[in-house]
mmCIF file of C-alpha atoms in Angstrom:
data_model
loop_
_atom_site.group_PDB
_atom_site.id
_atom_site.type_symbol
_atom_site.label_atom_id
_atom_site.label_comp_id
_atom_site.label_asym_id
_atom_site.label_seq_id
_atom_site.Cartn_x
_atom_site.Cartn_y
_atom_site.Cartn_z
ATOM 1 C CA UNK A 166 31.377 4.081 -18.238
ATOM 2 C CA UNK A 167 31.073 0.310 -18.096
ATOM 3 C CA UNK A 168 29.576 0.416 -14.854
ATOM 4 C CA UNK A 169 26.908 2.833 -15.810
ATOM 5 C CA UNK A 170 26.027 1.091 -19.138
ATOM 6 C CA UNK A 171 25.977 -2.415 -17.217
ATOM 7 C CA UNK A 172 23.749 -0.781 -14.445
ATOM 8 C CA UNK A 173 21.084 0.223 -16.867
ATOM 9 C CA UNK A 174 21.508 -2.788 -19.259
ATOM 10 C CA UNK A 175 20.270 -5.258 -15.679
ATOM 11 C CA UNK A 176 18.121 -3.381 -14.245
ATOM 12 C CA UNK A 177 16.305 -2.908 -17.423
ATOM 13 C CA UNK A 178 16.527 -6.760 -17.861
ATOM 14 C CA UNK A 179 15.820 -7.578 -14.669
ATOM 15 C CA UNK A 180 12.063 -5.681 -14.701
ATOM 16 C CA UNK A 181 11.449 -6.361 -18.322
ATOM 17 C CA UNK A 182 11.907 -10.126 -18.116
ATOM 18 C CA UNK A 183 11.021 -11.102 -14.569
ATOM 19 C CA UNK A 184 8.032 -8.477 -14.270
ATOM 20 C CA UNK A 185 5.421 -11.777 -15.221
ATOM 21 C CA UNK A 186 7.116 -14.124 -12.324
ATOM 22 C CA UNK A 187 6.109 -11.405 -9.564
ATOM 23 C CA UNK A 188 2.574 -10.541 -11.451
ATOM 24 C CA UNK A 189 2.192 -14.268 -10.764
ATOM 25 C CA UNK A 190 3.072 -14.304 -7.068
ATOM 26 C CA UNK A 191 1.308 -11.354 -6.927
ATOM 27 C CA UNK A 192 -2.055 -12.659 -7.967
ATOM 28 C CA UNK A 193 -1.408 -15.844 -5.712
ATOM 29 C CA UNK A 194 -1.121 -13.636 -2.778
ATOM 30 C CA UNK A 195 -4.282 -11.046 -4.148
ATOM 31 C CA UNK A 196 -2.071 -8.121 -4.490
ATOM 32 C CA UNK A 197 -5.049 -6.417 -6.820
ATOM 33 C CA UNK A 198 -5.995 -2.911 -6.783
ATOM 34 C CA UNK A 199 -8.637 -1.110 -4.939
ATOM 35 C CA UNK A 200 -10.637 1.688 -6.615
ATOM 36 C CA UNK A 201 -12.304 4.703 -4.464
ATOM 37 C CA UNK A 202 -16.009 4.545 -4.995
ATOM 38 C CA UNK A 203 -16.421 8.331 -6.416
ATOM 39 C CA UNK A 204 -13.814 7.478 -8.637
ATOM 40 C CA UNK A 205 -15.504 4.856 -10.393
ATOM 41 C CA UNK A 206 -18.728 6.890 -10.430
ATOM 42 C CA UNK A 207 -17.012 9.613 -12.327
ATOM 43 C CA UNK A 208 -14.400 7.871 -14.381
ATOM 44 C CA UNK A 209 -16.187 4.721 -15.653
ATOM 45 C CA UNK A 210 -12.974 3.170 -16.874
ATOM 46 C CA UNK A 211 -11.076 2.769 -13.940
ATOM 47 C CA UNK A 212 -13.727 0.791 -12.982
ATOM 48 C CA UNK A 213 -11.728 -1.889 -15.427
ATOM 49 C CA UNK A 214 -8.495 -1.563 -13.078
ATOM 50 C CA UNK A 215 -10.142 -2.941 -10.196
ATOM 51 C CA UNK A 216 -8.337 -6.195 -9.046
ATOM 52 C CA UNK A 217 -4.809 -5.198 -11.638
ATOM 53 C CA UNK A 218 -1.590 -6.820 -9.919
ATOM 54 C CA UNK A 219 -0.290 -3.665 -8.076
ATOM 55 C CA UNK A 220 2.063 -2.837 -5.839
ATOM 56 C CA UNK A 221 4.532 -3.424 -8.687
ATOM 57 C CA UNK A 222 6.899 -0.763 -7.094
ATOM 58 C CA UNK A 223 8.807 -3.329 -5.942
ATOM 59 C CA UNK A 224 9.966 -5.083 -8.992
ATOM 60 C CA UNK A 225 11.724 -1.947 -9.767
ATOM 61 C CA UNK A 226 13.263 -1.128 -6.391
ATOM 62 C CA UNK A 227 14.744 -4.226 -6.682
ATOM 63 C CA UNK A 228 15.853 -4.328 -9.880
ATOM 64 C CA UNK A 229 17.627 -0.792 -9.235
ATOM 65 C CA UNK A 230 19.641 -2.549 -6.260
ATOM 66 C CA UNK A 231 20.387 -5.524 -8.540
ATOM 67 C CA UNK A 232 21.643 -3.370 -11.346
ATOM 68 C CA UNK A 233 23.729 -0.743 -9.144
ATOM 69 C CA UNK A 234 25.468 -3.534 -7.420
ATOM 70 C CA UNK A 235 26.276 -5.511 -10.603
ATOM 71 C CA UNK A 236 27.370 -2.508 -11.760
ATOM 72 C CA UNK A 237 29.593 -1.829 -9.795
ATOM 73 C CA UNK A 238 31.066 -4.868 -9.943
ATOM 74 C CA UNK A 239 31.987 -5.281 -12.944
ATOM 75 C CA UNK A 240 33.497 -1.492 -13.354
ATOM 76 C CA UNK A 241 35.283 -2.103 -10.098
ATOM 77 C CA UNK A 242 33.557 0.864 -8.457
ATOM 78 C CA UNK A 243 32.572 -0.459 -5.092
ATOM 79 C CA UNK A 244 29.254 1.459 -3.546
ATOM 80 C CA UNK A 245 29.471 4.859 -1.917
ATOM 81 C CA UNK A 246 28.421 6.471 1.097
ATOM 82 C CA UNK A 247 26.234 8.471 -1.381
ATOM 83 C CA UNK A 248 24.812 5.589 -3.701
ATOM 84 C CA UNK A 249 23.604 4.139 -0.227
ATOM 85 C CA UNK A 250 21.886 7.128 0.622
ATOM 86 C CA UNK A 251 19.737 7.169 -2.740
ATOM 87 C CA UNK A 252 19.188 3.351 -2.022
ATOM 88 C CA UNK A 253 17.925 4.189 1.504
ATOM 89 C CA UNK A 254 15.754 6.508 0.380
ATOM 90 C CA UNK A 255 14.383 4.591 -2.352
ATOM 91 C CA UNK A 256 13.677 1.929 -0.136
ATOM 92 C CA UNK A 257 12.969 3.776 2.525
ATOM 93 C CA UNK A 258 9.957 5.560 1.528
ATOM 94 C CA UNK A 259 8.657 2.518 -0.845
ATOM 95 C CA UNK A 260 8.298 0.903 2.196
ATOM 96 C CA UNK A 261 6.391 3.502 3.697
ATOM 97 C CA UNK A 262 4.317 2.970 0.609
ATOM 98 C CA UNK A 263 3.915 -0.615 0.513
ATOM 99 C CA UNK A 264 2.308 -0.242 4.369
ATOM 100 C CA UNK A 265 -0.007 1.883 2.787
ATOM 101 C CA UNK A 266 -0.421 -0.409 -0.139
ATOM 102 C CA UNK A 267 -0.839 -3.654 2.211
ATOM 103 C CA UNK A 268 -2.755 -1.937 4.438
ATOM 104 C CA UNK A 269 -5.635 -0.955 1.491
ATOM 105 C CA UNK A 270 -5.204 -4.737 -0.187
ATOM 106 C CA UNK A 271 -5.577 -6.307 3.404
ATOM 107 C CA UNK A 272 -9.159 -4.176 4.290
ATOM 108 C CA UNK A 273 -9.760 -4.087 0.412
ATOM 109 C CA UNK A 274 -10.803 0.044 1.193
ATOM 110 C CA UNK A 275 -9.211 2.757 -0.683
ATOM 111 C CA UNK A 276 -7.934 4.541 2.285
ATOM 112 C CA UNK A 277 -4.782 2.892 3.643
ATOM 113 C CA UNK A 278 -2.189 5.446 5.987
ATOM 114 C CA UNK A 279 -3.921 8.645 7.365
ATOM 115 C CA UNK A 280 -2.079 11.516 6.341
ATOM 116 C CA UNK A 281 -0.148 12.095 9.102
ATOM 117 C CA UNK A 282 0.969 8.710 9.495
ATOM 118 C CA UNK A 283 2.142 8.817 5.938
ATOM 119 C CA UNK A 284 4.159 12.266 6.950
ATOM 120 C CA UNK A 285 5.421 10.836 10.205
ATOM 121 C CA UNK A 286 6.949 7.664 8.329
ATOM 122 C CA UNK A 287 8.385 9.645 5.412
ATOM 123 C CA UNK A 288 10.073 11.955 8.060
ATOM 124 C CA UNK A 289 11.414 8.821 9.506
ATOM 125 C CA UNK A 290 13.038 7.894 7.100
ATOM 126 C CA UNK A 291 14.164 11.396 5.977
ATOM 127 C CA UNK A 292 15.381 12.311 9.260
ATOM 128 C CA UNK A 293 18.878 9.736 9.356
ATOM 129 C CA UNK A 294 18.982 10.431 5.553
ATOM 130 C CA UNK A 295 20.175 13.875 6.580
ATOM 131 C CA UNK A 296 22.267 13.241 9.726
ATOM 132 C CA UNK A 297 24.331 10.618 7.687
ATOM 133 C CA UNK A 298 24.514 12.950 4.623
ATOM 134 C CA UNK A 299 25.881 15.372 6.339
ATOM 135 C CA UNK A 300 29.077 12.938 7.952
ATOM 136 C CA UNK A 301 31.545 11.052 7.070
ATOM 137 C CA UNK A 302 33.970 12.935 5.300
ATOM 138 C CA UNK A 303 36.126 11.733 2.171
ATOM 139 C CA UNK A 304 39.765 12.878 2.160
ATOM 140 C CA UNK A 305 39.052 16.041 0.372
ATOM 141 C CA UNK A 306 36.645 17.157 3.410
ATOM 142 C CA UNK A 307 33.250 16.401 1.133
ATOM 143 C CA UNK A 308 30.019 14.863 2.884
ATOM 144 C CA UNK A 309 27.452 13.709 0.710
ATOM 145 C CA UNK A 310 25.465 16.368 1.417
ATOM 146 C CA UNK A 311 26.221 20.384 2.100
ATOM 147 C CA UNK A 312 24.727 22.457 5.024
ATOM 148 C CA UNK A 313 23.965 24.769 2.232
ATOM 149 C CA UNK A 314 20.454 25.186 0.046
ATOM 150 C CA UNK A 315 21.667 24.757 -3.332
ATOM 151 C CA UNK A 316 20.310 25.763 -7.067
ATOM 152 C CA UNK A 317 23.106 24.889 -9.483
ATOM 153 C CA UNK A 318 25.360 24.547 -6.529
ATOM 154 C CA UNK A 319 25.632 25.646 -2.986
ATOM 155 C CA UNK A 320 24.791 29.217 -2.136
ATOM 156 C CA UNK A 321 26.628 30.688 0.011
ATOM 157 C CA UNK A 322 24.659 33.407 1.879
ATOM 158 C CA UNK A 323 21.793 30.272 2.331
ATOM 159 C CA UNK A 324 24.270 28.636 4.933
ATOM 160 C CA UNK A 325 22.175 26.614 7.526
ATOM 161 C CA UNK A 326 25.163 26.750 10.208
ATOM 162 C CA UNK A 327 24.902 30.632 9.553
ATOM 163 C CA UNK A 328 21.859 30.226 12.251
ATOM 164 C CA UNK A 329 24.105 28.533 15.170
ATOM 165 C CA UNK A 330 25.283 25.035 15.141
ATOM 166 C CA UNK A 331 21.746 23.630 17.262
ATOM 167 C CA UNK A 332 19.391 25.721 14.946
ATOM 168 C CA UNK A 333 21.510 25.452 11.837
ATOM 169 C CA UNK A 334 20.998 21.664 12.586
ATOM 170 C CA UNK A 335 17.599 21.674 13.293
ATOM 171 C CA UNK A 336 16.794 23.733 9.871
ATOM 172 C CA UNK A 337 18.802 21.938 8.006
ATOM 173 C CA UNK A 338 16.938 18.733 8.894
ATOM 174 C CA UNK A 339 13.503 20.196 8.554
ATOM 175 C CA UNK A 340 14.875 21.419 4.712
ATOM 176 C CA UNK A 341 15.743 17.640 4.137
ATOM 177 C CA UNK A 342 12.413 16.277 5.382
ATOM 178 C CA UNK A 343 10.764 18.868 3.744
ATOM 179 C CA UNK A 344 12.245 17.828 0.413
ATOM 180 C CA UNK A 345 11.469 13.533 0.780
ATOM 181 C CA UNK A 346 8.286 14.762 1.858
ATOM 182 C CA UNK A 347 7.551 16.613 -0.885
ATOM 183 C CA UNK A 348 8.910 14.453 -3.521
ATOM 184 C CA UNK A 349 7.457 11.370 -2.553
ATOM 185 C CA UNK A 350 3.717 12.897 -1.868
ATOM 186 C CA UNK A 351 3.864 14.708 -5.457
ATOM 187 C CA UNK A 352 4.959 11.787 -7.740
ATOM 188 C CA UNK A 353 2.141 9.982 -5.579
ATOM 189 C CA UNK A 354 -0.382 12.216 -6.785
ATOM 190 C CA UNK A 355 0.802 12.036 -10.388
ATOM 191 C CA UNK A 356 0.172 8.460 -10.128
ATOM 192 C CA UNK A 357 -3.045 8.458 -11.293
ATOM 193 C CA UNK A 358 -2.822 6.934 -14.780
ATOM 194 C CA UNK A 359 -1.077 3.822 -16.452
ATOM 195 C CA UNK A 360 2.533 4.474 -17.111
ATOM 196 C CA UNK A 361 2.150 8.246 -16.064
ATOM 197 C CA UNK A 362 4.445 8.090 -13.461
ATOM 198 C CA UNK A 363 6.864 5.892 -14.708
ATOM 199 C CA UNK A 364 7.519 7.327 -17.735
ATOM 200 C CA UNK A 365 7.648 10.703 -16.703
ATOM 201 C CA UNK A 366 10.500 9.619 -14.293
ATOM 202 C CA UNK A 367 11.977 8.249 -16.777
ATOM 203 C CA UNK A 368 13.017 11.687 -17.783
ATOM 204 C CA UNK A 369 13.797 13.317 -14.876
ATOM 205 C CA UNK A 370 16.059 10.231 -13.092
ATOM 206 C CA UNK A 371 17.448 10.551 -16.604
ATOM 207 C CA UNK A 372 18.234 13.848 -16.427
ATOM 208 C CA UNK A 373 20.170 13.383 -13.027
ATOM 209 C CA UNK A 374 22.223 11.079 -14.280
ATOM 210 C CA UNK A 375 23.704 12.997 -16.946
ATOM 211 C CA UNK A 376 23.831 15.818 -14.085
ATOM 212 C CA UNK A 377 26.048 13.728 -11.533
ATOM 213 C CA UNK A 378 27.954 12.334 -14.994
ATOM 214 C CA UNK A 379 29.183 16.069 -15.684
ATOM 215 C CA UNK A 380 29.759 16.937 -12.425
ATOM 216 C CA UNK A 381 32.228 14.093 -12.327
ATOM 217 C CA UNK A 382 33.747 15.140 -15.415
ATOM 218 C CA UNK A 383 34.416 18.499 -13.601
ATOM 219 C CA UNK A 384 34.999 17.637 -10.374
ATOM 220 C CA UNK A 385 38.314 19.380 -9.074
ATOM 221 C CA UNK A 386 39.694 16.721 -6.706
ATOM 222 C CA UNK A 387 43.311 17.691 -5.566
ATOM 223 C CA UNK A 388 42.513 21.085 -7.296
ATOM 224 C CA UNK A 389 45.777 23.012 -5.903
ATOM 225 C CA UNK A 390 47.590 23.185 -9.243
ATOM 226 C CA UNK A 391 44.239 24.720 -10.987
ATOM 227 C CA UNK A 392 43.562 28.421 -11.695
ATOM 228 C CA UNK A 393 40.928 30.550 -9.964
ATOM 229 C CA UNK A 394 38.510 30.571 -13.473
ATOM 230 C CA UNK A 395 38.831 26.755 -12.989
ATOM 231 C CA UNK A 396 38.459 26.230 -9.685
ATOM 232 C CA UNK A 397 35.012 28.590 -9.995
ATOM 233 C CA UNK A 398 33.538 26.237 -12.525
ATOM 234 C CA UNK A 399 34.063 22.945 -9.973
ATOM 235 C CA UNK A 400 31.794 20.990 -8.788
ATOM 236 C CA UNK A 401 32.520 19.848 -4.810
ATOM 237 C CA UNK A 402 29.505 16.965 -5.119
ATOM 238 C CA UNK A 403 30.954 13.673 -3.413
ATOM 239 C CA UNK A 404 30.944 10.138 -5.453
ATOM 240 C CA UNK A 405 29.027 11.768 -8.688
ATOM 241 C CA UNK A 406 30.135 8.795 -10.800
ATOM 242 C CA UNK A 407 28.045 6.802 -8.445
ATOM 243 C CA UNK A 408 25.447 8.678 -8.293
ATOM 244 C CA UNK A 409 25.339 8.505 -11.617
ATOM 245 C CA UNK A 410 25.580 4.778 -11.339
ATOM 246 C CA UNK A 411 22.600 4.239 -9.269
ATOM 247 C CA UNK A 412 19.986 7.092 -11.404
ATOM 248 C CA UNK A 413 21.435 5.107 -14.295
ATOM 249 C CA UNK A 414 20.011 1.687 -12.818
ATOM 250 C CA UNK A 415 16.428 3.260 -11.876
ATOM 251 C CA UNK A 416 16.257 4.485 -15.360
ATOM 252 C CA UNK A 417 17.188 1.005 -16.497
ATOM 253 C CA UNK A 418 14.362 -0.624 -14.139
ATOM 254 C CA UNK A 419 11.920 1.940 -14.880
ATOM 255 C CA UNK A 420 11.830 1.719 -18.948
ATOM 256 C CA UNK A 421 11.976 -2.291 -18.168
ATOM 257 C CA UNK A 422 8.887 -1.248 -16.192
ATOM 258 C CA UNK A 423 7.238 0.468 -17.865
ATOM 259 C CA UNK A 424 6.794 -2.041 -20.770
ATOM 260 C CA UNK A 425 4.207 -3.812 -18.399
ATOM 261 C CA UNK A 426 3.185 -0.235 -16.714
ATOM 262 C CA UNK A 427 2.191 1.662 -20.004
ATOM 263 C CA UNK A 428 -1.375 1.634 -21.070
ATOM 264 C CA UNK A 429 -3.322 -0.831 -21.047
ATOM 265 C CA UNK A 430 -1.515 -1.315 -17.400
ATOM 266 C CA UNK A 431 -1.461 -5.306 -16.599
ATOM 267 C CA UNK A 432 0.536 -3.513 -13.010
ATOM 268 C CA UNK A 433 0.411 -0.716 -11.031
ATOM 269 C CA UNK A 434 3.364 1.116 -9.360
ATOM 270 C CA UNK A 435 1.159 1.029 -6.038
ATOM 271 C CA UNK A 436 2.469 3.530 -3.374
ATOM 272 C CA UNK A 437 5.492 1.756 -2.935
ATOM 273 C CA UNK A 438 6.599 2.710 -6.550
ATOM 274 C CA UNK A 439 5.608 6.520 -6.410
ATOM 275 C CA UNK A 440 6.870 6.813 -3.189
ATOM 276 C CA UNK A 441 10.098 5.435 -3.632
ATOM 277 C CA UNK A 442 10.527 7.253 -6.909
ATOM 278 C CA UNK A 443 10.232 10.636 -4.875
ATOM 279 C CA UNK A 444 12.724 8.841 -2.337
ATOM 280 C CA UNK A 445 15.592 8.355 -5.305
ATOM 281 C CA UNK A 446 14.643 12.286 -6.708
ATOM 282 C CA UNK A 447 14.793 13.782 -3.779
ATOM 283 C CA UNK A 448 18.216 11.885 -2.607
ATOM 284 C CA UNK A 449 19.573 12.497 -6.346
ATOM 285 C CA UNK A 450 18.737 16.651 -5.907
ATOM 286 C CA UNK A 451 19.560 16.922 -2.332
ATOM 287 C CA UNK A 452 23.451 14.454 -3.083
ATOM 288 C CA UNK A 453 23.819 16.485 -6.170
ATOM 289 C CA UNK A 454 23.172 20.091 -5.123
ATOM 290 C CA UNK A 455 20.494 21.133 -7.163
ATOM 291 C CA UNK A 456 17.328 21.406 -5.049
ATOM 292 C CA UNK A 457 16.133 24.629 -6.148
ATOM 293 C CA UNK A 458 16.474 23.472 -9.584
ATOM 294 C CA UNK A 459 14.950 20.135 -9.389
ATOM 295 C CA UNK A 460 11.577 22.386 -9.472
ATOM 296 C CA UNK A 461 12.477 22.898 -12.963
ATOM 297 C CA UNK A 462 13.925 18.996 -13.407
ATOM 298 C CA UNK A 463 10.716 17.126 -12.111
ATOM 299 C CA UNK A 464 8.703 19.797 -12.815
ATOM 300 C CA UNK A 465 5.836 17.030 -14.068
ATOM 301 C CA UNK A 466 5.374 15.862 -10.810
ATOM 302 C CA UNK A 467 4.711 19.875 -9.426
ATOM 303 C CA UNK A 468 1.790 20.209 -11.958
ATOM 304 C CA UNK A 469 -0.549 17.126 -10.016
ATOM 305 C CA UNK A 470 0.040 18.333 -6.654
ATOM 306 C CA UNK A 471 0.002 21.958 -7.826
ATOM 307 C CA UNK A 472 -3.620 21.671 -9.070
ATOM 308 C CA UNK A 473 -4.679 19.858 -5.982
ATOM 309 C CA UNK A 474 -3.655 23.062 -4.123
ATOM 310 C CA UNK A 475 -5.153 25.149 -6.607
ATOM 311 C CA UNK A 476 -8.416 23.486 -6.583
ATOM 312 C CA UNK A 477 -9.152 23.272 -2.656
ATOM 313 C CA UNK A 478 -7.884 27.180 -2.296
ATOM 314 C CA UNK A 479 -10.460 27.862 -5.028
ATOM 315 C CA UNK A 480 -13.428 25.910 -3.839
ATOM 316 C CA UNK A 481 -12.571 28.267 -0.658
ATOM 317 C CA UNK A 482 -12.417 31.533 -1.508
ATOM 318 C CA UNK A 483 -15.207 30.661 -4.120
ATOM 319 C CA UNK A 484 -17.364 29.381 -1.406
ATOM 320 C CA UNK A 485 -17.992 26.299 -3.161
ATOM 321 C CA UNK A 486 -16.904 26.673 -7.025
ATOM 322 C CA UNK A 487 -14.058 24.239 -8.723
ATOM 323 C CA UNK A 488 -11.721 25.854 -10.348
ATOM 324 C CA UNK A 489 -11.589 22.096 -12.528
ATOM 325 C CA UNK A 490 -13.752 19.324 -13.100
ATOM 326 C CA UNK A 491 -11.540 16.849 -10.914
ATOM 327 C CA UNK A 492 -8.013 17.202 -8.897
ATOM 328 C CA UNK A 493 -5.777 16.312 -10.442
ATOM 329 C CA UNK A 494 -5.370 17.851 -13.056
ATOM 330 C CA UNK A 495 -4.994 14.714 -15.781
ATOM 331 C CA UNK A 496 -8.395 13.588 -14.151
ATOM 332 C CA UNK A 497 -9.658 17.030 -15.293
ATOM 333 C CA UNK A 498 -8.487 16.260 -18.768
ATOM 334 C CA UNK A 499 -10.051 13.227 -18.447
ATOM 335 C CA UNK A 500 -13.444 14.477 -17.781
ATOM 336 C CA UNK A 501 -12.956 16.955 -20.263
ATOM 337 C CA UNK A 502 -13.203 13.821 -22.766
ATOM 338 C CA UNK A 503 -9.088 13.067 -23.383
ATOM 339 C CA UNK A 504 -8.163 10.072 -23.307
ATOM 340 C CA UNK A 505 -5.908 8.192 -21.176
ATOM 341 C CA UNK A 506 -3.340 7.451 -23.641
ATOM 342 C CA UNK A 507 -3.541 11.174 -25.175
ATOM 343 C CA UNK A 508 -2.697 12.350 -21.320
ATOM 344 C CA UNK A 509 -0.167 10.450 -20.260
ATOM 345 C CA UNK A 510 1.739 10.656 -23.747
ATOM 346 C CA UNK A 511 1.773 14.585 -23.921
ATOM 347 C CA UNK A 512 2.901 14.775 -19.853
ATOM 348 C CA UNK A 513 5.558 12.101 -20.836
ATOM 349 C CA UNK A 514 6.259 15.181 -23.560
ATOM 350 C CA UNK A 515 6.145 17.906 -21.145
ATOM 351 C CA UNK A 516 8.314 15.843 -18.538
ATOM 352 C CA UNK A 517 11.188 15.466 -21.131
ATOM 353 C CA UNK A 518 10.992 19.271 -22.279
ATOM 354 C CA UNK A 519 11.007 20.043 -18.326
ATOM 355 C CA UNK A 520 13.755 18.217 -17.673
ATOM 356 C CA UNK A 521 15.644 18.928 -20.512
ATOM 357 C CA UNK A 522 15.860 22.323 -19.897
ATOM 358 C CA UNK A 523 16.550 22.011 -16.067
ATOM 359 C CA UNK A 524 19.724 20.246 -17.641
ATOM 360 C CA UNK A 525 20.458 23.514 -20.111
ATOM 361 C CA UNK A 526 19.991 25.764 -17.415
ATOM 362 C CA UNK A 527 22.442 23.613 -15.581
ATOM 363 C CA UNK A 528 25.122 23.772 -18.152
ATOM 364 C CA UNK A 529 24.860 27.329 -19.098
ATOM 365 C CA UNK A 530 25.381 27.835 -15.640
ATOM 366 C CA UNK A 531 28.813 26.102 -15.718
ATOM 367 C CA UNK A 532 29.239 27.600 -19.124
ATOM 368 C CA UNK A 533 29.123 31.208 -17.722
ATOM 369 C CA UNK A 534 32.059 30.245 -15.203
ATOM 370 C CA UNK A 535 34.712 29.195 -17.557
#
């Protein structure tokens, strides 16, 4: 517990207090932020956000390495095969982010990484995520990760290696890249607003942390001497005090964050923040065995992406009619007269309630095993 409490306590220090020193090196090195030109036609007050410090994911990222290895330190739990895999992944795809981000700031034009660029680095990065998550073995025979797609845990008739060991692979990878893809595109989207993001992953990193704490709290290491009914409710997820460990520093960095983040915004999260947010979800659901259920988790960051879909398949089979006033969908609400703060407050309300109940789900589902 000491670890997890110190994790979150420097982290949270570390981006609440040192936040102004990188806003200053950021100006010096004209880190501001570019705003599309339809944008500002449409939405007269993000014309006000032009030249903001952004790129700001990276106070954060590393304030979440600070605080996890501090952390550990002083609980004497050395990192993990599977702490190291969230880490990669947060830093991973935030860097895919901050070429984007450097990219825009350098040609001062809103359009940084073609799509398929973006894609082809997040699989990148993805890719090893998967091959090492699926090695090195503790004593008990648990990976970090489980050729198996999972909801509360592992389901056994959705067994990758049921396909052959080459395809098994091969799907099994393509799940995994499909995940970090998906993750780290959607909480992209949902960036659209000061402190949206943030503090709607507040919640859900949040929520995984007290998911990996239980699972440690049930885990069945050296489980020979246990009954069947016990056994059934155990959870085989490898280094879940860790885990919970390194969600507890991002939360930490995050809410320090997000004091500079919320609105009136004096940072942005740039891509490198919303991308390496989706990097430490998707490691957090994939490490923890709960990917179908992270849906239901982070199900804030579905409802950006989800309207973006919505929209263009309307405008389609409509031949030309919008199915909103703007993609997505808190820009609708904003042209539909909200206000900012109004918006990003009641998402930060219908993250919590999502992510709450992903976590009741997740312990009625244990509670119907014992």
């Amino acid at each position: 517990m000491r670890s997890l409490l110190t994790a979150a306590a420097i982290s949270l220090a570390f981006t609440l207090f040192l936040t102004p020193v990188f806003l200053r090196l950021f100006r010096r090195w004209g880190w501001g932020q570019v705003i599309r030109t339809p944008e500002d036609i449409r939405n007269p007050n993000h014309q006000t956000k032009r030249g903001t410090p952004t790129m700001g994911g990276t106070i954060f990222i590393v304030g979440t390495i600070v605080g996890y290895l501090v952390g550990g330190f002083a609980g004497n739990n050395p990192p993990t095969i599977s702490g190291l895999l969230v880490l990669w992944m947060m830093v991973g795809l935030g860097a895919v982010g901050f070429i984007d981000d450097y990219m825009k700031v350098r040609q001062q034009k809103f359009m940084g990484l073609s799509g398929w660029r973006k894609i082809l680095g997040q699989v990148i990065v993805t890719v090893p995520f998967g091959i090492v998550a699926l090695n090195f073995p503790n004593q008990y025979g648990q990976t970090p990760a489980s050729p198996y797609v999972s909801f509360f845990r592992d389901v056994p008739v959705l067994s990758f290696m049921a396909l052959g060991l080459v395809i098994g692979w091969v799907v099994y990878l393509a799940w995994v890249s499909f995940i970090g893809v998906a993750f780290s595109n959607s909480t992209n989207v949902t960036d659209g607003l000061d402190g949206l993001a943030a503090g709607s992953a507040i919640f859900v990193a949040g929520a995984y942390s007290l998911i990996a704490f239980w699972q440690f709290n049930q885990a069945c290491w050296g489980s020979e001497a246990l009954s069947a009914a016990a056994k059934a409710a155990c959870y085989p997820t490898r280094d879940p005090f860790d885990l919970a460990i390194v969600s507890a520093s991002f939360v930490g960095a995050l809410v320090g964050f997000l004091w500079w983040n919320a609105p009136k915004a004096q940072v942005f999260m740039g891509d490198v923040g919303s991308m390496a947010i989706g990097g430490v979800l998707a490691a957090m659901a994939i490490l923890t065995r709960t990917e179908l259920l992270a849906v239901l988790v982070a199900g804030v960051f579905v409802i950006a992406p989800g309207s973006v879909i919505l929209q263009r398949l309307y405008f389609k089979v409509t031949r030309g009619k919008r199915l909103f006033l703007m993609s997505p969908f808190h820009h609708h609400l904003e042209m539909r007269g909200w206000s900012e703060v109004t918006i990003v407050v009641r998402m930060w309300i219908i993250a919590g309630l999502l992510a709450v109940s992903g976590v009741g789900f997740f312990y009625v589902e244990w509670l119907s095993r014992t």
